[in-house]
PDB file of C-alpha atoms in Angstrom:
ATOM      1  CA  MET T 684      86.452 122.170 106.899  1.00  0.00           C
ATOM      2  CA  MET T 685      88.667 119.489 105.390  1.00  0.00           C
ATOM      3  CA  THR T 686      92.384 119.846 106.046  1.00  0.00           C
ATOM      4  CA  LYS T 687      94.698 120.475 103.097  1.00  0.00           C
ATOM      5  CA  ARG T 688      96.551 117.297 104.040  1.00  0.00           C
ATOM      6  CA  LEU T 689      93.430 115.117 103.801  1.00  0.00           C
ATOM      7  CA  ALA T 690      92.352 116.819 100.562  1.00  0.00           C
ATOM      8  CA  GLY T 691      95.817 116.206  99.122  1.00  0.00           C
ATOM      9  CA  PHE T 692      95.835 112.518 100.054  1.00  0.00           C
ATOM     10  CA  LEU T 693      92.322 112.008  98.687  1.00  0.00           C
ATOM     11  CA  LEU T 694      92.905 113.824  95.415  1.00  0.00           C
ATOM     12  CA  PHE T 695      96.268 112.189  94.780  1.00  0.00           C
ATOM     13  CA  THR T 696      94.945 108.675  95.447  1.00  0.00           C
ATOM     14  CA  ASP T 697      91.677 109.196  93.583  1.00  0.00           C
ATOM     15  CA  ILE T 698      93.239 110.743  90.494  1.00  0.00           C
ATOM     16  CA  VAL T 699      95.936 108.042  90.340  1.00  0.00           C
ATOM     17  CA  PHE T 700      93.267 105.343  90.475  1.00  0.00           C
ATOM     18  CA  LEU T 701      91.112 106.979  87.823  1.00  0.00           C
ATOM     19  CA  VAL T 702      94.192 107.209  85.575  1.00  0.00           C
ATOM     20  CA  TYR T 703      95.028 103.536  86.341  1.00  0.00           C
ATOM     21  CA  TRP T 704      91.532 102.344  85.421  1.00  0.00           C
ATOM     22  CA  THR T 705      91.480 104.535  82.312  1.00  0.00           C
ATOM     23  CA  ALA T 706      94.730 102.868  81.228  1.00  0.00           C
ATOM     24  CA  MET T 707      93.252  99.427  81.963  1.00  0.00           C
ATOM     25  CA  LEU T 708      90.141 100.243  79.921  1.00  0.00           C
ATOM     26  CA  LEU T 709      92.243 101.536  77.028  1.00  0.00           C
ATOM     27  CA  ASP T 710      94.362  98.372  77.184  1.00  0.00           C
ATOM     28  CA  LEU T 711      91.255  96.195  77.298  1.00  0.00           C
ATOM     29  CA  ALA T 712      89.861  98.027  74.260  1.00  0.00           C
ATOM     30  CA  GLY T 713      93.160  97.483  72.434  1.00  0.00           C
ATOM     31  CA  LEU T 714      93.784 101.218  72.099  1.00  0.00           C
ATOM     32  CA  VAL T 715      97.050 101.038  74.036  1.00  0.00           C
ATOM     33  CA  SER T 716      99.377  98.198  74.934  1.00  0.00           C
ATOM     34  CA  LEU T 717     100.810  98.317  78.425  1.00  0.00           C
ATOM     35  CA  PRO T 718     104.325  96.875  78.723  1.00  0.00           C
ATOM     36  CA  PRO T 719     104.642  93.710  80.812  1.00  0.00           C
ATOM     37  CA  SER T 720     107.250  95.442  82.987  1.00  0.00           C
ATOM     38  CA  VAL T 721     104.554  97.661  84.554  1.00  0.00           C
ATOM     39  CA  MET T 722     102.048  94.868  85.061  1.00  0.00           C
ATOM     40  CA  TYR T 723     101.467  92.641  88.079  1.00  0.00           C
ATOM     41  CA  LYS T 724     102.477  88.969  88.246  1.00  0.00           C
ATOM     42  CA  ASP T 725     100.404  86.662  86.034  1.00  0.00           C
ATOM     43  CA  TYR T 726      98.623  89.654  84.496  1.00  0.00           C
ATOM     44  CA  ASP T 727      97.698  87.496  81.491  1.00  0.00           C
ATOM     45  CA  ASP T 728      96.073  84.704  83.578  1.00  0.00           C
ATOM     46  CA  PRO T 729      92.245  84.925  83.195  1.00  0.00           C
ATOM     47  CA  ARG T 730      91.718  84.369  86.948  1.00  0.00           C
ATOM     48  CA  VAL T 731      94.151  87.142  87.859  1.00  0.00           C
ATOM     49  CA  ILE T 732      92.555  89.404  85.258  1.00  0.00           C
ATOM     50  CA  ALA T 733      89.164  88.739  86.870  1.00  0.00           C
ATOM     51  CA  TRP T 734      90.654  89.378  90.319  1.00  0.00           C
ATOM     52  CA  ASN T 735      92.071  92.722  89.149  1.00  0.00           C
ATOM     53  CA  TRP T 736      88.773  93.788  87.558  1.00  0.00           C
ATOM     54  CA  SER T 737      86.908  92.835  90.729  1.00  0.00           C
ATOM     55  CA  PHE T 738      88.523  95.947  92.239  1.00  0.00           C
ATOM     56  CA  PHE T 739      87.134  98.262  89.549  1.00  0.00           C
ATOM     57  CA  PRO T 740      83.820  99.077  91.309  1.00  0.00           C
ATOM     58  CA  ILE T 741      85.338  99.704  94.744  1.00  0.00           C
ATOM     59  CA  ASP T 742      88.238 101.735  93.320  1.00  0.00           C
ATOM     60  CA  VAL T 743      85.935 103.929  91.236  1.00  0.00           C
ATOM     61  CA  LEU T 744      83.533 104.338  94.164  1.00  0.00           C
ATOM     62  CA  PHE T 745      86.257 105.440  96.586  1.00  0.00           C
ATOM     63  CA  SER T 746      87.644 107.787  93.931  1.00  0.00           C
ATOM     64  CA  VAL T 747      84.288 109.395  93.170  1.00  0.00           C
ATOM     65  CA  THR T 748      83.346 109.769  96.850  1.00  0.00           C
ATOM     66  CA  GLY T 749      86.783 111.165  97.703  1.00  0.00           C
ATOM     67  CA  ILE T 750      86.658 113.764  94.933  1.00  0.00           C
ATOM     68  CA  ALA T 751      83.070 114.609  95.916  1.00  0.00           C
ATOM     69  CA  ALA T 752      84.163 115.033  99.556  1.00  0.00           C
ATOM     70  CA  VAL T 753      86.836 117.545  98.541  1.00  0.00           C
ATOM     71  CA  HIS T 754      84.345 119.339  96.291  1.00  0.00           C
ATOM     72  CA  PHE T 755      81.702 119.584  99.040  1.00  0.00           C
ATOM     73  CA  SER T 756      84.273 120.740 101.587  1.00  0.00           C
ATOM     74  CA  ARG T 757      85.394 123.557  99.295  1.00  0.00           C
ATOM     75  CA  ARG T 758      81.747 124.619  98.975  1.00  0.00           C
ATOM     76  CA  GLY T 759      81.202 124.530 102.756  1.00  0.00           C
ATOM     77  CA  ASN T 760      78.722 121.643 102.478  1.00  0.00           C
ATOM     78  CA  LEU T 761      78.825 119.382 105.552  1.00  0.00           C
ATOM     79  CA  MET T 762      78.229 116.281 103.398  1.00  0.00           C
ATOM     80  CA  TRP T 763      81.995 116.262 102.836  1.00  0.00           C
ATOM     81  CA  ARG T 764      82.691 114.455 106.109  1.00  0.00           C
ATOM     82  CA  PRO T 765      80.439 111.377 105.571  1.00  0.00           C
ATOM     83  CA  LEU T 766      81.694 111.145 101.981  1.00  0.00           C
ATOM     84  CA  ALA T 767      85.310 111.352 103.159  1.00  0.00           C
ATOM     85  CA  ILE T 768      84.684 108.644 105.773  1.00  0.00           C
ATOM     86  CA  LEU T 769      83.133 106.406 103.115  1.00  0.00           C
ATOM     87  CA  SER T 770      85.991 107.052 100.693  1.00  0.00           C
ATOM     88  CA  LEU T 771      88.629 106.360 103.341  1.00  0.00           C
ATOM     89  CA  CYS T 772      86.958 103.118 104.421  1.00  0.00           C
ATOM     90  CA  LEU T 773      86.672 101.898 100.830  1.00  0.00           C
ATOM     91  CA  THR T 774      90.296 102.878 100.167  1.00  0.00           C
ATOM     92  CA  PHE T 775      91.399 100.849 103.194  1.00  0.00           C
ATOM     93  CA  VAL T 776      89.333  97.842 102.116  1.00  0.00           C
ATOM     94  CA  ALA T 777      90.708  97.895  98.565  1.00  0.00           C
ATOM     95  CA  GLY T 778      94.292  98.139  99.784  1.00  0.00           C
ATOM     96  CA  PHE T 779      93.813  95.530 102.495  1.00  0.00           C
ATOM     97  CA  MET T 780      92.192  93.047 100.093  1.00  0.00           C
ATOM     98  CA  ALA T 781      95.106  93.398  97.658  1.00  0.00           C
ATOM     99  CA  VAL T 782      97.683  93.030 100.473  1.00  0.00           C
ATOM    100  CA  ALA T 783      95.865  89.920 101.690  1.00  0.00           C
ATOM    101  CA  TYR T 784      95.823  88.433  98.192  1.00  0.00           C
ATOM    102  CA  TRP T 785      99.521  89.055  97.510  1.00  0.00           C
ATOM    103  CA  SER T 786     100.404  87.854 101.031  1.00  0.00           C
ATOM    104  CA  LEU T 787      98.499  84.584 100.555  1.00  0.00           C
ATOM    105  CA  LEU T 788     100.508  84.008  97.387  1.00  0.00           C
ATOM    106  CA  ALA T 789     103.732  85.048  99.163  1.00  0.00           C
ATOM    107  CA  GLU T 790     104.292  87.590  96.380  1.00  0.00           C
ATOM    108  CA  PHE T 791     105.970  90.677  97.755  1.00  0.00           C
ATOM    109  CA  ASP T 792     106.898  92.630  94.633  1.00  0.00           C
ATOM    110  CA  PRO T 793     107.484  96.092  96.149  1.00  0.00           C
ATOM    111  CA  ALA T 794     106.027  97.788  93.052  1.00  0.00           C
ATOM    112  CA  TRP T 795     102.593  96.294  93.795  1.00  0.00           C
ATOM    113  CA  PHE T 796     102.733  95.324  97.455  1.00  0.00           C
ATOM    114  CA  LEU T 797     103.923  98.626  98.957  1.00  0.00           C
ATOM    115  CA  PRO T 798     101.375 100.905  97.240  1.00  0.00           C
ATOM    116  CA  ASN T 799      98.576  98.578  98.350  1.00  0.00           C
ATOM    117  CA  LEU T 800      99.972  98.484 101.873  1.00  0.00           C
ATOM    118  CA  GLY T 801      99.945 102.278 101.771  1.00  0.00           C
ATOM    119  CA  LEU T 802      96.268 102.228 100.759  1.00  0.00           C
ATOM    120  CA  ALA T 803      95.535  99.989 103.735  1.00  0.00           C
ATOM    121  CA  VAL T 804      97.377 102.276 106.172  1.00  0.00           C
ATOM    122  CA  TRP T 805      97.046 105.972 105.287  1.00  0.00           C
ATOM    123  CA  PRO T 806      93.243 106.248 105.671  1.00  0.00           C
ATOM    124  CA  TRP T 807      93.536 105.380 109.375  1.00  0.00           C
ATOM    125  CA  PHE T 808      95.424 108.625 110.006  1.00  0.00           C
ATOM    126  CA  PHE T 809      92.147 110.420 109.225  1.00  0.00           C
ATOM    127  CA  ILE T 810      89.242 108.028 109.931  1.00  0.00           C
ATOM    128  CA  GLY T 811      89.341 108.295 113.729  1.00  0.00           C
ATOM    129  CA  GLY T 812      89.259 112.087 113.788  1.00  0.00           C
ATOM    130  CA  LEU T 813      86.497 112.286 111.187  1.00  0.00           C
ATOM    131  CA  VAL T 814      84.296 109.716 112.925  1.00  0.00           C
ATOM    132  CA  THR T 815      84.831 111.438 116.293  1.00  0.00           C
ATOM    133  CA  ALA T 816      83.943 114.841 114.811  1.00  0.00           C
ATOM    134  CA  GLU T 817      80.868 113.404 113.091  1.00  0.00           C
ATOM    135  CA  ALA T 818      79.694 111.756 116.322  1.00  0.00           C
ATOM    136  CA  ARG T 819      80.324 114.935 118.308  1.00  0.00           C
ATOM    137  CA  ASP T 820      78.309 117.019 115.863  1.00  0.00           C
ATOM    138  CA  HIS T 821      75.391 114.572 115.831  1.00  0.00           C
ATOM    139  CA  ARG T 822      75.228 113.252 119.382  1.00  0.00           C
ATOM    140  CA  PRO T 823      71.756 112.496 120.713  1.00  0.00           C
ATOM    141  CA  PRO T 824      70.049 114.928 123.089  1.00  0.00           C
ATOM    142  CA  LEU T 825      70.773 114.412 126.777  1.00  0.00           C
ATOM    143  CA  ARG T 826      68.522 114.955 129.787  1.00  0.00           C
ATOM    144  CA  ASP T 827      69.838 114.266 133.253  1.00  0.00           C
ATOM    145  CA  ASP T 828      72.995 112.799 131.668  1.00  0.00           C
ATOM    146  CA  ARG T 829      70.920 110.020 130.091  1.00  0.00           C
ATOM    147  CA  PHE T 830      69.978 109.385 126.507  1.00  0.00           C
ATOM    148  CA  ILE T 831      66.304 110.027 125.974  1.00  0.00           C
ATOM    149  CA  PRO T 832      65.276 108.609 122.601  1.00  0.00           C
ATOM    150  CA  ASP T 833      62.789 110.487 120.449  1.00  0.00           C
ATOM    151  CA  ASP T 834      61.303 107.203 119.272  1.00  0.00           C
ATOM    152  CA  PRO T 835      58.974 105.702 121.940  1.00  0.00           C
ATOM    153  CA  LEU T 836      59.752 102.216 120.608  1.00  0.00           C
ATOM    154  CA  LEU T 837      63.438 102.502 121.570  1.00  0.00           C
TER     155      LEU T 837
END
């Protein structure tokens, strides 16, 4: 069963990102106008716009898998753990890529840098335990303390 702490981190992060991308889509469609004070540096540069949108697929994927993991856990479905691992890994990658980008530019605006640093760090508080539990639950059969593969080609 997923801990309340992990479920809270996943849902908070995933909902915030879905709201962020909804706002970006509404801005792109001209239905809202986001003030420059809440935007990242060079937000009107076409290359930076492309860089930002390059995160859309990974952000939506980690959000959907994270929400699905919480849903499956609440239903007692063991698929929650692989989905949570996937979501956490994608969350780390998205945060780490953004931190790397802003670091290469030597841009350390706390409003953008610190949240992305958080995305690169918090998943690791859960990944190790989830991977260990998954491996423990699915370890190969042992005979005489040796792994005996089911596949004769191995």
